[in-house]
Tab-separated table of C-alpha atoms in Angstrom:
chain	number	residue	atom	x	y	z
A	54	MET	CA	-0.616	0.547	0.194
A	55	LEU	CA	2.869	2.449	0.605
A	56	LEU	CA	4.117	1.769	-2.469
A	57	TRP	CA	0.767	2.351	-4.460
A	58	LEU	CA	0.536	5.823	-2.154
A	59	THR	CA	3.532	6.710	-2.889
A	60	ALA	CA	2.986	6.711	-7.011
A	61	PHE	CA	-0.176	8.304	-6.125
A	62	THR	CA	1.860	11.140	-4.878
A	63	ILE	CA	4.573	11.351	-7.575
A	64	ALA	CA	1.839	10.895	-10.344
A	65	GLN	CA	-0.055	13.435	-8.674
A	66	PHE	CA	3.333	16.243	-9.988
A	67	LEU	CA	3.601	14.071	-13.470
A	68	GLU	CA	-0.232	13.984	-13.832
A	69	CYS	CA	-0.236	11.117	-16.400
A	70	GLN	CA	-0.482	13.728	-19.342
A	71	VAL	CA	2.172	12.323	-21.435
A	72	THR	CA	1.160	11.301	-25.242
A	73	ALA	CA	4.513	9.606	-25.825
A	74	ARG	CA	7.093	7.294	-23.444
A	75	PRO	CA	8.776	9.652	-21.678
A	76	ASN	CA	13.037	9.756	-21.481
A	77	ILE	CA	13.742	9.251	-17.827
A	78	VAL	CA	17.168	10.710	-16.434
A	79	LEU	CA	18.348	9.422	-12.423
A	80	ILE	CA	21.009	11.680	-11.116
A	81	VAL	CA	22.178	10.176	-7.679
A	82	ALA	CA	24.758	12.429	-6.111
A	83	ASP	CA	27.377	10.513	-3.173
A	84	ASP	CA	26.767	12.030	0.735
A	85	LEU	CA	25.187	15.248	-0.538
A	86	ASP	CA	23.260	16.582	2.135
A	87	LEU	CA	20.633	18.749	3.281
A	88	GLU	CA	20.845	19.275	6.713
A	89	LEU	CA	24.191	21.433	6.173
A	90	ASN	CA	22.738	23.551	3.204
A	91	GLY	CA	24.824	20.426	0.937
A	92	THR	CA	23.005	22.349	-1.619
A	93	PHE	CA	24.286	25.395	-1.648
A	94	PRO	CA	27.212	25.516	-4.524
A	95	LEU	CA	24.867	23.973	-6.918
A	96	SER	CA	22.992	27.387	-8.180
A	97	LYS	CA	22.472	25.839	-11.550
A	98	THR	CA	20.804	22.298	-10.717
A	99	ARG	CA	18.373	24.435	-7.995
A	100	LYS	CA	17.601	26.532	-11.386
A	101	LEU	CA	17.313	24.084	-13.711
A	102	ILE	CA	15.728	21.137	-12.524
A	103	ALA	CA	13.657	22.379	-9.026
A	104	GLY	CA	13.126	25.774	-10.338
A	105	GLN	CA	12.031	24.621	-13.497
A	106	GLY	CA	9.976	21.687	-11.639
A	107	ALA	CA	9.859	19.999	-8.209
A	108	ASN	CA	11.538	20.468	-4.823
A	109	PHE	CA	10.451	17.387	-2.388
A	110	THR	CA	12.141	18.882	0.510
A	111	ASN	CA	11.282	15.868	2.749
A	112	MET	CA	13.534	13.108	0.708
A	113	TYR	CA	14.675	10.611	2.789
A	114	VAL	CA	16.975	7.579	2.515
A	115	THR	CA	16.727	4.124	4.168
A	116	ASN	CA	20.202	3.864	4.816
A	117	PRO	CA	23.025	6.172	5.274
A	118	LEU	CA	25.403	4.445	3.491
A	119	SER	CA	26.027	4.162	0.134
A	120	CYS	CA	26.199	0.523	-0.848
A	121	PRO	CA	22.969	-0.099	1.264
A	122	SER	CA	21.191	2.818	-0.053
A	123	ARG	CA	22.481	2.351	-4.393
A	124	ALA	CA	20.899	-1.191	-3.923
A	125	SER	CA	17.817	0.609	-2.760
A	126	ILE	CA	17.574	3.248	-5.335
A	127	LEU	CA	18.041	0.349	-7.663
A	128	SER	CA	15.996	-2.333	-6.683
A	129	GLY	CA	13.055	-0.921	-4.751
A	130	MET	CA	13.520	-2.626	-1.900
A	131	TYR	CA	14.509	-1.719	1.390
A	132	PRO	CA	17.518	-3.086	3.118
A	133	HIS	CA	16.437	-6.358	5.352
A	134	ASN	CA	14.907	-7.840	1.734
A	135	HIS	CA	17.813	-7.078	-0.840
A	136	ARG	CA	20.060	-7.638	2.064
A	137	VAL	CA	22.991	-5.244	1.590
A	138	ILE	CA	23.329	-4.069	4.836
A	139	ASN	CA	26.966	-1.870	4.537
A	140	ASN	CA	29.693	-1.355	2.301
A	141	SER	CA	31.437	-4.681	2.620
A	142	VAL	CA	31.013	-8.006	-0.052
A	143	GLN	CA	30.379	-9.851	3.781
A	144	GLY	CA	27.584	-6.931	4.063
A	145	GLY	CA	26.186	-7.718	0.850
A	146	CYS	CA	27.772	-5.233	-1.701
A	147	SER	CA	28.221	-7.071	-4.914
A	148	ASP	CA	27.714	-10.359	-3.446
A	149	HIS	CA	26.200	-13.443	-5.123
A	150	ASN	CA	22.182	-12.647	-3.301
A	151	TRP	CA	22.854	-8.729	-5.172
A	152	ARG	CA	23.652	-10.340	-8.801
A	153	GLN	CA	20.554	-12.259	-8.333
A	154	LEU	CA	18.317	-9.522	-7.576
A	155	GLU	CA	20.073	-7.122	-10.639
A	156	LYS	CA	17.397	-8.746	-12.824
A	157	LEU	CA	15.091	-6.939	-10.862
A	158	THR	CA	16.155	-3.131	-10.534
A	159	LEU	CA	14.806	-0.322	-12.457
A	160	GLY	CA	17.267	-0.742	-15.441
A	161	SER	CA	16.042	-4.390	-16.033
A	162	LEU	CA	12.698	-3.864	-15.663
A	163	LEU	CA	12.808	-0.778	-18.064
A	164	GLN	CA	14.860	-2.851	-21.207
A	165	LYS	CA	12.244	-5.477	-20.729
A	166	GLU	CA	9.559	-2.634	-21.666
A	167	SER	CA	11.469	-1.646	-24.346
A	168	TYR	CA	13.591	1.365	-23.047
A	169	THR	CA	17.640	2.024	-23.931
A	170	THR	CA	19.165	1.674	-20.643
A	171	CYS	CA	22.448	3.350	-19.570
A	172	PHE	CA	24.790	3.389	-16.479
A	173	VAL	CA	27.606	5.552	-16.069
A	174	GLY	CA	29.438	6.488	-12.865
A	175	SER	CA	29.232	4.784	-8.921
A	176	TYR	CA	27.408	1.533	-9.112
A	177	LEU	CA	28.315	-0.144	-5.620
A	178	ASP	CA	31.348	0.215	-3.507
A	179	GLU	CA	32.484	-3.505	-3.929
A	180	TYR	CA	31.816	-3.674	-7.839
A	181	GLY	CA	34.565	-5.340	-10.121
A	182	LEU	CA	36.531	-6.169	-7.374
A	183	SER	CA	37.636	-9.697	-7.004
A	184	ASN	CA	36.516	-10.422	-3.663
A	185	ALA	CA	32.963	-9.381	-4.786
A	186	SER	CA	30.844	-11.706	-6.679
A	187	GLY	CA	31.690	-11.976	-10.596
A	188	GLY	CA	34.238	-9.467	-11.008
A	189	TYR	CA	34.302	-7.489	-13.930
A	190	TYR	CA	30.798	-8.051	-15.383
A	191	VAL	CA	27.922	-5.624	-16.977
A	192	PRO	CA	24.586	-6.356	-15.010
A	193	LEU	CA	21.373	-7.418	-16.443
A	194	GLY	CA	19.263	-4.896	-17.535
A	195	TRP	CA	22.024	-2.013	-19.234
A	196	SER	CA	22.320	-1.727	-23.163
A	197	SER	CA	25.416	0.632	-22.067
A	198	TRP	CA	26.886	0.077	-18.871
A	199	LYS	CA	30.494	2.369	-17.602
A	200	ALA	CA	30.757	1.582	-14.168
A	201	LEU	CA	33.499	3.104	-11.890
A	202	VAL	CA	35.646	-0.014	-10.202
A	203	GLY	CA	35.450	-0.111	-6.417
A	204	LYS	CA	34.545	3.011	-4.299
A	205	SER	CA	34.563	6.877	-5.189
A	206	ALA	CA	37.364	8.170	-6.501
A	207	TYR	CA	37.963	11.573	-8.821
A	208	TYR	CA	41.749	10.291	-9.906
A	209	ASN	CA	43.648	6.796	-10.646
A	210	TYR	CA	40.829	4.545	-11.445
A	211	LYS	CA	38.845	2.171	-13.449
A	212	VAL	CA	35.783	1.608	-15.435
A	213	PHE	CA	34.610	-1.193	-17.093
A	214	ASP	CA	33.403	-0.043	-20.103
A	215	ASN	CA	30.871	-2.032	-21.840
A	216	GLY	CA	33.076	-5.229	-21.578
A	217	GLU	CA	36.435	-3.217	-21.617
A	218	ILE	CA	38.700	-2.379	-18.480
A	219	LYS	CA	40.401	1.262	-19.233
A	220	VAL	CA	42.519	2.812	-16.597
A	221	HIS	CA	42.191	6.685	-15.983
A	222	ASP	CA	45.204	8.832	-14.243
A	223	ASP	CA	45.813	11.852	-12.756
A	224	GLN	CA	45.271	14.211	-15.323
A	225	TYR	CA	42.721	16.612	-15.267
A	226	ALA	CA	41.494	17.090	-18.957
A	227	ALA	CA	41.286	13.402	-19.387
A	228	ASP	CA	40.332	11.486	-15.953
A	229	TYR	CA	38.709	13.471	-13.683
A	230	PHE	CA	36.183	11.253	-12.464
A	231	THR	CA	32.880	13.924	-12.491
A	232	ASP	CA	33.743	15.380	-15.616
A	233	TYR	CA	34.275	11.736	-17.201
A	234	VAL	CA	30.865	11.128	-15.597
A	235	LYS	CA	29.389	14.373	-17.626
A	236	ASN	CA	31.215	13.666	-20.966
A	237	ALA	CA	29.870	9.373	-20.962
A	238	SER	CA	27.072	10.921	-20.076
A	239	ILE	CA	26.672	13.823	-23.300
A	240	GLU	CA	27.599	11.411	-25.361
A	241	PHE	CA	25.025	8.782	-24.842
A	242	ILE	CA	22.239	11.492	-25.587
A	243	GLN	CA	24.576	13.216	-28.789
A	244	GLY	CA	23.847	9.061	-29.678
A	245	LYS	CA	20.292	9.767	-30.053
A	246	PRO	CA	19.447	6.282	-28.731
A	247	SER	CA	16.546	4.865	-29.558
A	248	ASP	CA	13.060	6.337	-27.512
A	249	PRO	CA	12.388	5.689	-25.117
A	250	PHE	CA	15.572	6.294	-22.637
A	251	PHE	CA	17.175	5.473	-19.101
A	252	LEU	CA	19.913	7.099	-18.421
A	253	PHE	CA	21.318	6.905	-14.596
A	254	ILE	CA	24.456	9.160	-13.810
A	255	ALA	CA	26.177	8.364	-11.042
A	256	PRO	CA	29.268	11.196	-10.057
A	257	PRO	CA	31.300	10.848	-7.263
A	258	ALA	CA	30.507	14.646	-5.904
A	259	CYS	CA	30.891	15.089	-3.327
A	260	SER	CA	32.207	11.927	-1.756
A	261	PRO	CA	35.391	11.539	-0.334
A	262	PRO	CA	38.151	11.571	-0.752
A	263	PHE	CA	36.599	15.084	-1.680
A	264	THR	CA	38.961	16.296	-4.550
A	265	PRO	CA	38.304	19.576	-6.519
A	266	ALA	CA	38.917	20.189	-10.198
A	267	PRO	CA	41.551	22.561	-10.315
A	268	GLN	CA	39.577	25.474	-11.054
A	269	PHE	CA	37.796	25.233	-8.282
A	270	LYS	CA	40.036	25.279	-5.539
A	271	SER	CA	40.276	28.206	-4.034
A	272	MET	CA	36.700	28.165	-4.006
A	273	PHE	CA	34.943	28.720	-1.091
A	274	ALA	CA	37.959	30.036	1.295
A	275	LYS	CA	36.363	31.083	4.406
A	276	GLN	CA	33.028	29.031	3.968
A	277	LYS	CA	33.252	26.592	7.650
A	278	ALA	CA	31.101	23.907	8.435
A	279	PRO	CA	27.619	24.781	9.600
A	280	ARG	CA	27.238	25.633	13.300
A	281	THR	CA	24.138	23.596	13.736
A	282	LYS	CA	22.120	22.490	17.017
A	283	SER	CA	23.923	19.571	17.428
A	284	TYR	CA	27.616	20.645	16.366
A	285	GLY	CA	30.240	20.202	18.706
A	286	ALA	CA	26.909	18.535	21.847
A	287	THR	CA	27.662	15.553	23.359
A	288	GLY	CA	26.470	12.410	22.449
A	289	LYS	CA	27.304	10.944	25.598
A	290	ASP	CA	22.815	10.067	25.821
A	291	LYS	CA	23.101	8.577	22.549
A	292	HIS	CA	23.746	5.029	21.074
A	293	TRP	CA	27.212	3.976	21.782
A	294	LEU	CA	28.716	4.728	18.439
A	295	VAL	CA	27.915	8.382	18.702
A	296	ALA	CA	28.271	8.775	22.365
A	297	GLN	CA	32.417	7.411	22.108
A	298	ALA	CA	33.410	10.997	20.343
A	299	PRO	CA	35.356	13.436	22.536
A	300	HIS	CA	33.396	15.961	24.106
A	301	PRO	CA	34.484	18.574	23.681
A	302	MET	CA	35.462	18.375	19.730
A	303	SER	CA	39.001	19.403	19.578
A	304	LYS	CA	40.324	22.640	17.504
A	305	ALA	CA	42.122	20.268	15.560
A	306	ALA	CA	38.877	18.099	14.510
A	307	ALA	CA	36.952	21.398	14.406
A	308	GLU	CA	39.573	22.536	11.810
A	309	PHE	CA	38.670	18.902	9.391
A	310	ALA	CA	35.562	19.753	9.932
A	311	ASP	CA	35.787	23.006	8.335
A	312	ALA	CA	38.151	21.809	5.051
A	313	THR	CA	36.505	18.854	4.218
A	314	LEU	CA	32.977	21.084	3.934
A	315	ARG	CA	35.418	23.488	1.749
A	316	ASN	CA	36.583	20.737	-0.256
A	317	ARG	CA	33.120	18.768	-0.544
A	318	TRP	CA	31.603	22.172	-1.652
A	319	ARG	CA	34.393	22.631	-4.203
A	320	THR	CA	33.489	18.672	-5.856
A	321	LEU	CA	29.614	19.921	-6.000
A	322	LEU	CA	30.291	22.564	-8.578
A	323	SER	CA	31.571	20.582	-11.071
A	324	LEU	CA	28.601	18.051	-10.584
A	325	ASP	CA	26.671	21.531	-11.062
A	326	ASP	CA	28.400	21.839	-14.177
A	327	LEU	CA	27.551	17.940	-14.953
A	328	VAL	CA	23.661	18.821	-14.965
A	329	ASP	CA	23.816	22.065	-16.275
A	330	GLY	CA	25.911	20.142	-19.769
A	331	VAL	CA	23.099	17.334	-19.780
A	332	VAL	CA	20.487	19.431	-19.605
A	333	LYS	CA	21.911	21.338	-22.471
A	334	GLU	CA	22.462	18.625	-24.334
A	335	LEU	CA	18.718	17.445	-24.055
A	336	SER	CA	18.488	20.630	-25.074
A	337	GLU	CA	19.579	20.892	-27.904
A	338	GLN	CA	18.124	16.975	-28.738
A	339	GLY	CA	14.979	19.034	-29.065
A	340	ILE	CA	14.149	16.068	-26.539
A	341	LEU	CA	14.092	18.350	-23.098
A	342	ASP	CA	10.721	18.465	-23.092
A	343	ASN	CA	9.709	14.597	-23.426
A	344	THR	CA	12.237	13.970	-20.685
A	345	TYR	CA	11.845	13.658	-17.037
A	346	ILE	CA	15.221	14.330	-14.880
A	347	PHE	CA	15.405	13.080	-11.191
A	348	PHE	CA	18.081	14.702	-8.964
A	349	THR	CA	18.872	13.006	-5.339
A	350	SER	CA	21.478	11.739	-3.144
A	351	ASP	CA	22.186	8.472	-1.648
A	352	SER	CA	23.011	10.093	1.965
A	353	GLY	CA	23.439	12.973	4.302
A	354	TYR	CA	26.659	13.803	5.843
A	355	HIS	CA	27.693	14.822	9.206
A	356	LEU	CA	30.611	17.998	9.873
A	357	GLY	CA	30.773	18.082	13.507
A	358	GLN	CA	27.242	17.192	14.485
A	359	PHE	CA	27.591	15.037	18.061
A	360	ASN	CA	31.165	15.762	17.763
A	361	LEU	CA	31.460	13.203	15.411
A	362	PRO	CA	34.498	14.969	12.941
A	363	ASN	CA	32.745	13.616	9.366
A	364	GLY	CA	30.946	10.597	7.830
A	365	ASN	CA	27.693	9.495	6.986
A	366	ARG	CA	26.588	6.107	8.915
A	367	GLN	CA	24.128	7.801	11.617
A	368	LEU	CA	20.158	7.300	11.925
A	369	TYR	CA	20.074	11.009	12.296
A	370	GLU	CA	18.637	14.053	9.568
A	371	PHE	CA	22.233	15.179	9.008
A	372	ASP	CA	23.153	11.506	7.417
A	373	THR	CA	19.159	10.741	6.129
A	374	HIS	CA	17.656	13.586	5.376
A	375	VAL	CA	18.690	14.040	1.117
A	376	PRO	CA	17.470	16.647	-1.939
A	377	LEU	CA	14.966	15.474	-4.640
A	378	TYR	CA	14.324	17.570	-7.440
A	379	VAL	CA	11.974	16.617	-10.467
A	380	ARG	CA	11.344	18.614	-13.795
A	381	GLY	CA	9.074	17.293	-16.970
A	382	PRO	CA	6.236	17.490	-18.633
A	383	HIS	CA	3.874	18.809	-16.734
A	384	ILE	CA	5.432	19.390	-14.087
A	385	LYS	CA	4.687	22.892	-12.843
A	386	PRO	CA	7.833	25.127	-12.367
A	387	GLY	CA	8.415	26.360	-8.944
A	388	THR	CA	6.199	23.345	-6.805
A	389	VAL	CA	7.179	22.662	-3.644
A	390	SER	CA	6.117	19.445	-2.302
A	391	LYS	CA	6.575	18.746	1.778
A	392	VAL	CA	5.574	14.843	1.552
A	393	CYS	CA	7.531	13.052	3.111
A	394	LEU	CA	8.685	9.860	0.640
A	395	PHE	CA	12.179	7.229	0.762
A	396	VAL	CA	14.204	7.904	-2.179
A	397	HIS	CA	14.212	3.889	-2.600
A	398	LEU	CA	10.589	4.590	-3.646
A	399	LEU	CA	11.904	6.260	-6.763
A	400	SER	CA	12.552	3.273	-8.995
A	401	VAL	CA	8.812	1.675	-8.284
A	402	CYS	CA	6.997	4.806	-8.937
A	403	LEU	CA	8.560	5.150	-11.752
A	404	PHE	CA	7.369	1.897	-12.877
A	405	VAL	CA	4.247	2.126	-11.149
A	406	TYR	CA	3.806	5.791	-13.471
A	407	LEU	CA	5.257	4.261	-16.678
A	408	SER	CA	2.904	1.061	-16.235
A	409	VAL	CA	-0.538	2.798	-15.782
A	410	CYS	CA	0.064	6.085	-17.175
A	411	LEU	CA	1.010	4.848	-20.327
A	412	SER	CA	0.462	0.916	-21.090
A	413	VAL	CA	3.762	0.157	-21.179
């Protein structure tokens, strides 16, 4: 019932009025928070997607860890159903069980309904590693596949590109991963894939190691981590993982949190350019008006809350509250919704919407 109610909520904005099956672009940022004003650097993204569509202000992840959250976004399942509980193979990340579930991901479901599907960016943390199930492989459901091997990186990484391993070094123009994801996504759109298409874009920003592009290294020089109500507050009355943080927070820890915020925001400027480039290419190809663009994140983040210098594994709003912007046919620009939703239900809602409204 919850899935159908959520599908109905999103369908209220999509309105079941499209006459042709729409293209779908889903952009999932890495560790992008709302509580610490993480979307501030994304001025183009806010203007092009939220400003031209809907802003869901109460969107949450089911698990603030990358692999379980992404497994939920891909499958529409809660962690206790897909059984990915942390970022390790032992915790279900890219294990044999997940391989069995890949036939149920949004990519698989849409491909069966004649969508051309493309994945570009960070998949699951252990994907492609020797200790993970299958090593290098193209998962079921993807017509085109360009996925990072292993955890997020900005330089010195490998991509499994449609059956071929490609090694990248540390040269900005050729290797910066956010730009690689942007260029690969634009290239897919320029290739005029058979309509309709589903493009899943998963850049590294703004996850560790927070490496900004050279042109942005001096931005936000005086910015500090927001001194929220829980910043520097004792967590001694919280669960053990929070309670063990030293109180008061040391000066070095506070400075580290501030430096981390600055670099996180700097990486987001490249993500903002990615969104701008994708929207412009959709417009140039004449398909923007028949494309739904979703922008969200796999988790939030903390920087000094309850004296925790940085991270995202706590079940508090700073780690679970994420953005969701949606633009597309018949969505009124500037719409704001305060309905409380979970990110992982997007995949279910999209398929339900397409099935009900367009009889795919």
